[in-house]
Short mmCIF file of C-alpha atoms and ligand atoms in Angstrom, two decimals:
data_model
loop_
_atom_site.label_atom_id
_atom_site.label_comp_id
_atom_site.label_asym_id
_atom_site.label_seq_id
_atom_site.Cartn_x
_atom_site.Cartn_y
_atom_site.Cartn_z
CA MET A 1 0.00 0.00 0.00
CA LYS A 2 1.14 3.52 -0.78
CA ILE A 3 0.31 6.23 1.69
CA TYR A 4 1.18 9.92 1.99
CA ASN A 5 3.44 10.43 4.98
CA THR A 6 3.29 13.94 6.47
CA LEU A 7 6.70 13.33 8.02
CA SER A 8 8.51 12.73 4.72
CA LYS A 9 6.06 14.90 2.70
CA LYS A 10 5.65 12.21 0.06
CA ALA A 11 3.67 9.09 -0.78
CA GLU A 12 5.60 6.07 0.48
CA ASP A 13 5.24 2.31 0.34
CA PHE A 14 3.87 1.22 3.66
CA ILE A 15 6.32 -1.16 5.33
CA PRO A 16 5.28 -2.21 8.84
CA ILE A 17 7.76 -2.86 11.62
CA GLU A 18 6.47 -6.39 12.06
CA LYS A 19 5.45 -8.34 8.96
CA ASN A 20 1.68 -8.32 8.34
CA LYS A 21 1.00 -6.35 11.51
CA VAL A 22 0.14 -2.69 12.01
CA SER A 23 0.33 -0.68 15.21
CA ILE A 24 -1.63 2.55 14.96
CA TYR A 25 -2.48 5.41 17.29
CA THR A 26 -5.23 7.89 16.51
CA CYS A 27 -5.98 10.93 18.64
CA GLY A 28 -9.37 10.58 20.28
CA PRO A 29 -12.02 13.02 21.46
CA THR A 30 -11.87 15.61 24.22
CA VAL A 31 -14.99 14.61 26.08
CA TYR A 32 -16.38 17.94 27.27
CA ASN A 33 -19.19 18.21 24.71
CA TYR A 34 -20.73 16.34 21.80
CA ALA A 35 -18.52 15.64 18.79
CA HIS A 36 -19.28 17.94 15.87
CA ILE A 37 -19.55 16.50 12.38
CA GLY A 38 -16.13 17.92 11.47
CA ASN A 39 -14.56 15.76 14.20
CA LEU A 40 -16.60 12.83 12.97
CA ARG A 41 -15.19 13.10 9.46
CA THR A 42 -11.75 12.36 10.94
CA TYR A 43 -13.03 9.25 12.72
CA VAL A 44 -14.71 8.00 9.55
CA PHE A 45 -11.49 8.57 7.55
CA GLU A 46 -9.51 6.66 10.18
CA ASP A 47 -12.06 3.86 10.05
CA PHE A 48 -11.64 3.61 6.26
CA LEU A 49 -7.89 3.41 6.86
CA ILE A 50 -8.14 0.67 9.52
CA ARG A 51 -10.60 -1.35 7.46
CA THR A 52 -8.39 -1.02 4.36
CA LEU A 53 -5.34 -2.27 6.26
CA GLU A 54 -7.38 -5.24 7.47
CA PHE A 55 -8.75 -5.83 3.98
CA LEU A 56 -5.19 -5.94 2.67
CA GLY A 57 -4.38 -8.65 5.18
CA TYR A 58 -2.76 -6.79 8.08
CA GLU A 59 -3.52 -7.55 11.68
CA VAL A 60 -4.24 -4.14 13.17
CA LYS A 61 -3.64 -3.08 16.75
CA ARG A 62 -5.16 0.33 17.40
CA VAL A 63 -5.14 2.73 20.31
CA MET A 64 -7.44 5.75 20.54
CA ASN A 65 -7.19 7.92 23.64
CA ILE A 66 -9.94 9.67 25.52
CA THR A 67 -8.87 13.17 26.58
CA ASP A 68 -10.67 13.71 29.84
CA VAL A 69 -8.29 16.24 31.39
CA GLY A 70 -5.72 18.84 30.42
CA HIS A 71 -7.01 20.13 27.09
CA LEU A 72 -7.02 23.89 27.47
CA THR A 73 -9.10 26.34 25.50
CA SER A 74 -5.97 27.88 24.00
CA ASP A 75 -3.15 26.07 22.22
CA SER A 76 -0.58 28.28 23.92
CA ASP A 77 -1.16 26.79 27.37
CA GLU A 78 -3.43 29.60 28.46
CA GLY A 79 -7.11 29.55 29.27
CA ASP A 80 -9.26 27.06 31.11
CA ASP A 81 -9.39 23.31 31.03
CA LYS A 82 -12.24 22.34 28.69
CA MET A 83 -13.43 19.66 31.11
CA GLU A 84 -13.75 22.07 34.01
CA LEU A 85 -15.51 24.58 31.76
CA GLY A 86 -17.96 21.88 30.67
CA ALA A 87 -18.64 21.12 34.33
CA GLN A 88 -19.37 24.79 35.06
CA ARG A 89 -21.61 25.05 32.00
CA GLU A 90 -23.76 22.10 32.97
CA GLY A 91 -23.55 22.26 36.76
CA LYS A 92 -22.06 18.78 36.97
CA THR A 93 -18.69 17.50 38.13
CA ALA A 94 -15.87 17.28 35.60
CA TRP A 95 -15.91 13.50 36.14
CA ASP A 96 -19.62 13.30 35.29
CA ILE A 97 -19.05 15.42 32.20
CA ALA A 98 -16.27 13.08 31.07
CA LYS A 99 -18.41 9.99 31.57
CA PHE A 100 -21.47 11.46 29.86
CA TYR A 101 -19.65 12.72 26.75
CA THR A 102 -17.45 9.62 26.45
CA GLU A 103 -20.62 7.55 26.22
CA ALA A 104 -22.16 10.01 23.76
CA PHE A 105 -19.02 9.85 21.63
CA PHE A 106 -19.01 6.06 21.42
CA ARG A 107 -22.70 6.08 20.53
CA ASP A 108 -21.91 8.29 17.52
CA PHE A 109 -18.85 6.20 16.74
CA LYS A 110 -20.86 2.96 16.65
CA GLU A 111 -23.76 4.49 14.75
CA LEU A 112 -21.28 5.54 12.10
CA ASN A 113 -20.20 1.88 12.02
CA CYS A 114 -16.64 2.75 13.05
CA GLN A 115 -14.83 -0.29 14.43
CA MET A 116 -13.88 -0.11 18.08
CA PRO A 117 -10.14 0.20 18.72
CA GLN A 118 -8.59 -2.53 20.85
CA PHE A 119 -7.51 0.08 23.41
CA THR A 120 -9.28 3.31 24.42
CA PRO A 121 -7.19 4.58 27.35
CA LYS A 122 -8.31 7.58 29.36
CA ALA A 123 -5.83 10.32 30.20
CA THR A 124 -7.00 10.44 33.83
CA GLU A 125 -6.08 6.78 34.24
CA HIS A 126 -2.52 7.27 32.98
CA ILE A 127 -1.18 10.09 35.13
CA PRO A 128 1.72 7.97 36.54
CA GLU A 129 2.94 7.13 33.00
CA MET A 130 2.89 10.82 32.09
CA ILE A 131 4.76 11.80 35.27
CA GLU A 132 7.41 9.17 34.45
CA MET A 133 7.92 10.62 31.00
CA ILE A 134 8.16 14.18 32.31
CA LYS A 135 10.75 12.98 34.86
CA LYS A 136 12.80 11.48 32.03
CA LEU A 137 12.63 14.75 30.11
CA GLU A 138 13.66 16.64 33.23
CA GLN A 139 16.66 14.35 33.77
CA LYS A 140 17.75 14.91 30.17
CA GLY A 141 17.57 18.67 30.54
CA TYR A 142 14.57 19.40 28.31
CA THR A 143 12.37 21.09 30.91
CA TYR A 144 12.17 24.30 32.91
CA LYS A 145 9.83 25.65 35.52
CA THR A 146 7.67 28.78 35.37
CA SER A 147 5.19 30.16 37.87
CA ASP A 148 2.40 28.04 36.37
CA GLY A 149 4.05 24.78 35.42
CA ILE A 150 6.81 22.65 33.95
CA TYR A 151 7.57 23.45 30.31
CA PHE A 152 9.34 21.72 27.43
CA ASP A 153 12.16 23.76 25.96
CA THR A 154 11.64 23.26 22.22
CA SER A 155 14.95 24.94 21.32
CA LYS A 156 16.74 21.95 22.89
CA PHE A 157 15.03 19.43 20.59
CA LYS A 158 16.73 19.15 17.24
CA ASP A 159 14.29 18.92 14.32
CA TYR A 160 11.37 20.33 16.27
CA TYR A 161 9.82 21.56 13.02
CA LYS A 162 10.19 18.35 11.02
CA LEU A 163 6.51 17.38 10.86
CA MET A 164 5.19 20.71 9.64
CA GLY A 165 5.92 22.52 6.41
CA LYS A 166 7.21 26.07 6.16
CA SER A 167 3.72 27.58 6.00
CA HIS A 168 2.87 26.06 9.36
CA ILE A 169 6.00 27.47 10.96
CA GLU A 170 5.04 30.99 9.92
CA GLY A 171 1.44 30.52 11.05
CA LEU A 172 2.59 29.10 14.35
CA LYS A 173 4.78 32.07 15.06
CA GLU A 174 2.04 34.50 14.13
CA GLY A 175 -0.56 32.76 16.25
CA ALA A 176 1.62 32.15 19.25
CA ARG A 177 2.92 35.71 19.43
CA VAL A 178 -0.47 36.95 20.55
CA GLU A 179 -0.59 34.88 23.68
CA PHE A 180 3.09 34.32 24.27
CA SER A 181 3.58 34.09 27.99
CA LYS A 182 6.57 36.16 29.10
CA GLU A 183 7.89 33.30 31.16
CA LYS A 184 8.22 30.97 28.18
CA LYS A 185 11.70 30.82 26.68
CA ASN A 186 10.47 30.15 23.14
CA ILE A 187 7.07 30.78 21.63
CA THR A 188 6.76 27.09 20.73
CA ASP A 189 7.47 25.83 24.27
CA PHE A 190 4.56 23.98 25.81
CA SER A 191 3.45 22.76 29.21
CA LEU A 192 4.11 19.24 30.42
CA TRP A 193 2.60 19.76 33.84
CA LYS A 194 0.44 22.66 35.00
CA PHE A 195 0.11 23.69 38.63
CA SER A 196 -3.38 23.96 40.07
CA PRO A 197 -4.31 27.62 40.52
CA LYS A 198 -3.68 28.92 44.01
CA ASP A 199 -6.96 30.80 44.24
CA LYS A 200 -9.35 28.01 43.30
CA LYS A 201 -9.69 24.29 43.73
CA ARG A 202 -9.65 22.20 40.59
CA GLN A 203 -11.87 19.12 40.39
CA MET A 204 -9.24 17.10 38.57
CA GLU A 205 -5.77 17.33 40.07
CA TRP A 206 -2.98 15.02 41.15
CA ASN A 207 0.22 15.05 43.20
CA SER A 208 3.47 15.13 41.29
CA PRO A 209 7.17 15.68 42.05
CA TRP A 210 6.60 19.33 40.99
CA GLY A 211 3.47 20.01 43.00
CA VAL A 212 -0.29 19.46 42.75
CA GLY A 213 -1.64 19.96 39.26
CA PHE A 214 -2.59 18.26 36.02
CA PRO A 215 -0.82 17.13 32.85
CA GLY A 216 -0.50 19.20 29.68
CA TRP A 217 -2.57 17.91 26.78
CA HIS A 218 0.23 16.60 24.55
CA ILE A 219 1.97 14.36 27.08
CA GLU A 220 -0.96 11.95 27.31
CA CYS A 221 -0.69 10.88 23.67
CA SER A 222 3.07 10.29 23.86
CA ALA A 223 2.81 8.35 27.11
CA MET A 224 -0.23 6.25 26.21
CA SER A 225 0.76 5.40 22.63
CA ILE A 226 4.15 4.10 23.79
CA LYS A 227 2.61 2.20 26.68
CA TYR A 228 0.30 0.21 24.42
CA LEU A 229 2.22 0.09 21.13
CA GLY A 230 5.91 0.43 22.00
CA GLN A 231 8.30 2.83 20.31
CA PRO A 232 8.49 3.26 17.43
CA PHE A 233 5.08 2.16 16.23
CA ASP A 234 3.83 2.15 12.64
CA ILE A 235 1.17 4.81 12.09
CA HIS A 236 -0.03 7.91 13.91
CA ALA A 237 -3.15 9.48 12.45
CA GLY A 238 -5.35 12.46 13.20
CA GLY A 239 -6.74 15.69 11.81
CA VAL A 240 -4.55 18.20 9.94
CA ASP A 241 -5.18 20.79 12.64
CA HIS A 242 -2.91 18.75 14.93
CA ILE A 243 0.18 18.95 12.70
CA PRO A 244 1.77 22.20 13.89
CA ILE A 245 1.23 21.90 17.63
CA HIS A 246 -0.19 18.72 19.12
CA HIS A 247 1.54 16.15 16.92
CA THR A 248 4.75 18.16 16.69
CA ASN A 249 4.85 18.24 20.50
CA GLU A 250 4.03 14.55 20.80
CA ILE A 251 7.09 13.79 18.64
CA ALA A 252 9.34 16.14 20.63
CA GLN A 253 8.37 14.56 23.96
CA ALA A 254 8.62 10.93 22.86
CA GLU A 255 11.84 11.28 20.90
CA ALA A 256 13.57 13.47 23.48
CA ALA A 257 12.61 11.12 26.32
CA ASN A 258 13.52 7.85 24.64
CA GLU A 259 16.03 8.89 21.96
CA LYS A 260 14.44 6.91 19.15
CA PRO A 261 11.84 7.60 16.45
CA PHE A 262 8.26 7.90 17.69
CA ALA A 263 6.03 6.80 14.77
CA ASN A 264 7.07 5.88 11.22
CA TYR A 265 4.06 7.15 9.24
CA TRP A 266 1.96 10.22 9.98
CA ILE A 267 -1.37 10.34 8.16
CA HIS A 268 -3.61 13.38 8.38
CA GLY A 269 -7.23 13.86 7.42
CA GLU A 270 -8.39 17.22 6.08
CA PHE A 271 -11.19 19.40 7.40
CA LEU A 272 -14.87 19.36 6.77
CA VAL A 273 -15.78 22.91 5.81
CA LEU A 274 -19.16 24.55 5.90
CA LYS A 275 -20.64 26.11 2.82
CA SER A 276 -23.41 27.90 4.60
CA SER A 277 -23.19 30.14 7.60
CA GLU A 278 -23.57 27.34 10.16
CA LYS A 279 -20.71 27.33 12.58
CA MET A 280 -18.63 24.21 12.92
CA SER A 281 -16.73 25.37 15.96
CA LYS A 282 -17.86 24.38 19.41
CA SER A 283 -16.88 27.69 20.90
CA SER A 284 -19.82 29.31 19.13
CA GLY A 285 -22.11 27.14 21.23
CA ASN A 286 -24.11 26.15 18.20
CA PHE A 287 -22.66 23.37 16.11
CA LEU A 288 -23.71 20.42 14.00
CA THR A 289 -23.71 16.99 15.55
CA LEU A 290 -24.76 13.55 14.39
CA SER A 291 -27.98 14.04 16.37
CA SER A 292 -28.76 17.30 14.59
CA LEU A 293 -28.22 15.53 11.25
CA LYS A 294 -30.61 12.80 12.35
CA ASP A 295 -33.16 15.45 13.35
CA SER A 296 -32.86 16.79 9.80
CA GLY A 297 -33.70 13.37 8.35
CA PHE A 298 -30.23 11.99 7.64
CA SER A 299 -29.01 8.65 8.91
CA PRO A 300 -25.48 8.05 10.22
CA MET A 301 -24.92 5.91 7.12
CA ASP A 302 -25.87 8.87 4.89
CA TYR A 303 -23.13 10.84 6.62
CA ARG A 304 -20.65 7.99 6.31
CA TYR A 305 -21.40 7.79 2.58
CA PHE A 306 -21.03 11.58 2.34
CA CYS A 307 -17.52 11.27 3.87
CA SER A 308 -16.56 8.74 1.19
CA GLN A 309 -17.08 11.36 -1.50
CA ALA A 310 -13.77 13.18 -1.00
CA HIS A 311 -10.21 11.97 -0.66
CA TYR A 312 -9.06 12.23 2.95
CA SER A 313 -6.36 14.74 2.04
CA LYS A 314 -8.88 17.13 0.44
CA GLN A 315 -11.27 19.44 2.21
CA LEU A 316 -14.87 18.30 2.06
CA GLU A 317 -17.54 20.95 1.81
CA PHE A 318 -20.61 20.35 3.91
CA SER A 319 -24.05 21.62 2.98
CA PHE A 320 -27.52 20.22 3.41
CA GLU A 321 -27.87 19.96 -0.38
CA ALA A 322 -24.73 17.84 -0.50
CA MET A 323 -26.12 15.70 2.36
CA GLU A 324 -29.35 15.30 0.42
CA SER A 325 -27.54 13.95 -2.60
CA ALA A 326 -25.40 11.69 -0.39
CA LYS A 327 -28.62 10.35 1.12
CA ASN A 328 -30.04 9.61 -2.33
CA GLY A 329 -26.80 8.00 -3.39
CA TYR A 330 -26.66 5.84 -0.30
CA ASN A 331 -30.30 4.74 -0.61
CA HIS A 332 -29.78 3.86 -4.23
CA LEU A 333 -26.74 1.79 -3.29
CA LYS A 334 -28.55 0.03 -0.46
CA ASN A 335 -31.58 -0.71 -2.67
CA SER A 336 -29.38 -2.06 -5.45
CA ALA A 337 -27.63 -4.36 -2.97
CA GLU A 338 -30.97 -5.51 -1.57
CA GLU A 339 -32.28 -6.25 -5.02
CA ILE A 340 -29.30 -8.50 -5.69
CA ILE A 341 -29.74 -10.20 -2.30
CA SER A 342 -33.40 -10.81 -3.13
CA LYS A 343 -32.27 -12.80 -6.16
CA THR A 344 -29.45 -14.76 -4.54
CA ASN A 345 -27.81 -15.18 -1.21
CA GLU A 346 -24.86 -17.09 -2.56
CA MET A 347 -21.51 -15.52 -3.20
CA GLU A 348 -18.98 -16.59 -5.76
CA PRO A 349 -15.46 -15.39 -4.98
CA ASN A 350 -13.34 -14.43 -7.97
CA LYS A 351 -10.30 -12.28 -7.34
CA ASN A 352 -9.54 -12.18 -11.06
CA LEU A 353 -12.53 -9.96 -11.74
CA LYS A 354 -11.56 -6.58 -13.14
CA HIS A 355 -13.62 -4.74 -10.51
CA TYR A 356 -11.90 -6.52 -7.67
CA GLN A 357 -8.49 -5.63 -8.97
CA GLU A 358 -9.47 -2.03 -9.58
CA PHE A 359 -10.84 -1.78 -6.07
CA VAL A 360 -7.65 -3.13 -4.50
CA LYS A 361 -5.63 -0.71 -6.61
CA ALA A 362 -7.80 2.26 -5.56
CA VAL A 363 -7.59 1.66 -1.83
CA SER A 364 -3.90 0.78 -2.03
CA GLU A 365 -3.05 4.04 -3.73
CA ASP A 366 -3.10 6.44 -0.82
CA LEU A 367 -6.53 5.28 0.34
CA ASN A 368 -8.49 6.49 -2.67
CA ILE A 369 -11.95 5.86 -1.24
CA PRO A 370 -13.87 8.04 -3.79
CA LYS A 371 -12.32 5.99 -6.60
CA ALA A 372 -13.20 2.77 -4.76
CA VAL A 373 -16.82 3.97 -4.48
CA SER A 374 -16.94 4.52 -8.22
CA VAL A 375 -15.71 0.93 -8.70
CA LEU A 376 -18.60 -0.19 -6.48
CA TRP A 377 -21.07 1.66 -8.70
CA GLU A 378 -19.54 0.15 -11.86
CA THR A 379 -19.84 -3.28 -10.27
CA ILE A 380 -23.51 -2.79 -9.51
CA ARG A 381 -24.23 -1.63 -13.05
CA ASP A 382 -22.19 -4.37 -14.76
CA LYS A 383 -24.41 -6.79 -16.67
CA ASN A 384 -21.58 -9.13 -17.62
CA ILE A 385 -20.93 -10.63 -14.21
CA THR A 386 -23.20 -13.05 -12.38
CA GLU A 387 -25.37 -12.01 -9.44
CA LYS A 388 -23.35 -14.32 -7.21
CA GLU A 389 -20.09 -12.68 -8.23
CA LYS A 390 -21.67 -9.29 -7.79
CA LEU A 391 -22.85 -10.09 -4.29
CA TRP A 392 -19.40 -11.37 -3.40
CA LEU A 393 -17.78 -8.17 -4.71
CA ILE A 394 -20.21 -5.93 -2.83
CA ASN A 395 -19.62 -7.90 0.33
CA GLU A 396 -15.83 -7.67 -0.09
CA PHE A 397 -15.86 -3.95 -0.85
CA ASP A 398 -18.12 -3.24 2.09
CA LYS A 399 -15.45 -4.61 4.42
CA VAL A 400 -13.67 -1.34 3.63
CA PHE A 401 -16.69 0.96 3.25
CA GLY A 402 -18.65 -0.24 6.26
CA PHE A 403 -21.90 0.85 4.56
CA LYS A 404 -23.82 -2.17 5.90
CA LEU A 405 -24.83 -3.06 2.34
CA THR A 406 -25.20 -6.78 2.86
CA GLU A 407 -26.55 -6.68 6.37
CA ASN A 408 -30.01 -7.95 6.97
CA ALA A 409 -32.23 -4.89 6.71
CA GLU A 410 -34.95 -6.48 8.84
CA GLU A 411 -32.82 -6.21 11.96
CA GLU A 412 -33.75 -2.60 12.55
CA ILE A 413 -37.46 -2.99 11.83
CA PRO A 414 -39.67 -2.49 14.91
CA SER A 415 -41.74 -5.48 16.02
CA GLU A 416 -44.97 -3.52 15.44
CA ILE A 417 -44.13 -3.26 11.73
CA ILE A 418 -43.11 -6.91 11.53
CA ASP A 419 -46.51 -7.88 13.02
CA LEU A 420 -48.27 -5.81 10.36
CA VAL A 421 -46.21 -7.42 7.62
CA ASN A 422 -47.14 -10.85 8.93
CA GLN A 423 -50.84 -9.92 9.00
CA ARG A 424 -50.58 -8.71 5.44
CA THR A 425 -48.95 -11.96 4.35
CA GLU A 426 -51.82 -13.87 5.99
CA TYR A 427 -54.43 -11.80 4.10
CA LYS A 428 -52.57 -12.40 0.88
CA LYS A 429 -52.61 -16.12 1.49
CA GLN A 430 -56.37 -15.85 2.01
CA LYS A 431 -56.47 -13.86 -1.25
CA ASN A 432 -57.97 -10.92 0.64
CA TYR A 433 -56.03 -8.39 -1.41
CA GLN A 434 -58.07 -5.43 -0.29
CA LYS A 435 -57.13 -6.01 3.36
CA ALA A 436 -53.54 -6.72 2.36
CA ASP A 437 -53.38 -3.38 0.54
CA GLU A 438 -54.89 -1.55 3.50
CA ILE A 439 -52.19 -2.93 5.75
CA ARG A 440 -49.51 -2.01 3.24
CA GLU A 441 -50.86 1.54 3.42
CA ILE A 442 -50.75 1.54 7.26
CA ILE A 443 -47.16 0.31 7.12
CA LYS A 444 -46.34 3.09 4.67
CA GLN A 445 -47.85 5.72 6.95
CA LYS A 446 -45.60 4.44 9.70
CA GLY A 447 -42.58 5.08 7.46
CA TYR A 448 -41.89 1.61 6.05
CA GLU A 449 -42.28 -0.04 2.70
CA VAL A 450 -43.04 -3.68 1.90
CA LYS A 451 -41.82 -5.29 -1.29
CA ASP A 452 -42.68 -8.81 -2.39
CA THR A 453 -39.67 -10.80 -3.51
CA PRO A 454 -39.22 -14.45 -4.52
CA LYS A 455 -37.92 -15.02 -0.98
CA GLY A 456 -40.91 -13.43 0.73
CA PRO A 457 -41.78 -9.88 1.75
CA LYS A 458 -38.94 -7.39 2.33
CA VAL A 459 -39.43 -4.39 4.58
CA LYS A 460 -37.38 -1.24 4.69
CA LYS A 461 -37.51 2.26 6.01
CA ILE A 462 -38.69 4.83 3.49
ZN1 LIG B 501 -3.01 13.17 20.43
#
């Protein structure tokens, strides 16, 4: 597989450390609020990546952290902890906020059919590992103390700028200048450990060799990734917004502490951008979530299909019109798959088929999911392959897409509707077509549609 590596700034052949195995770390959510759909695009992209690696025969070991402490409102170590702010906003404890939004996150994650990582460590449960790493950095002379915490001296780490391009460096300097604390030695220096404020009691704080406080945001990812995956590991992924600060600092900490490379491949997903005036940012207080999409009549699968429309390295423009066409596209796909399933439930594997080879090529060339989707469409339209081959291809491709194309649609049908369908079947057997039609109409009013197929009635949501 070829993949674009942000570290080398070019597409490279992916060569894992251990044959046929992949160790991967992806930055997880900060659980102080619901995830907005921009965040969710990153998780869907990462899921396409994981599924592709598995499809290509790798055994994947994945870690995704849960940031439940230490993520401040400003990237320059100023401002409040987002968790404590969430607690104030909702009149709950920071711990309750973390629990509530972690559960909400995983609900979204599962609804989007993202596969669960093997490890989902919480920052608050790994404070000792972070303290150990900070101690190592201190012993090696990378740290200094200010009035509000222990900082990493970025001028001491050779190659600090290696992950970001020149444009990021300029932007970083511009942005940081505004809030550059006078006590910091360099504008890029960042906190490893912050002291609890003297004038108020924090809800989340721990003892450390430097005093009571809490970890900086970046240290958790370095400490937890190494704990579960070792160092170096194969792939570190996340959103492009993390390149200039968070990921750059993760590298500095891990490589300075242990004097070896941190991760071999860095893969970054681009932003979802809004066409209309809706705000994506959480700070505005009004942002789009998976729930708000559902309220507008879109399913999580519609959104997942929408995400497949752009290459991960390109910005994807969100609008409700674009969602509408994604919804139509997805429904069409699902119906086409169901039509094939209604004719056969047998699959005939054939890796020599042109479509199969084109699909493998598409996903292997820097995860070209949009191209792979077009291969899926060509497969569905192809009249020269058998239904059994077609079903096999769709089933294979969906291992990467996760569109639930070959899943039994009846699973999600409420029992009330199933009862009605059974009544209708009874009336049809009795040749009471008028009653059968009446029931079909009732089912329709309740938002479902019955179709008669050679294998019996099929029900689906309209
Ligand atoms: Zn991270």
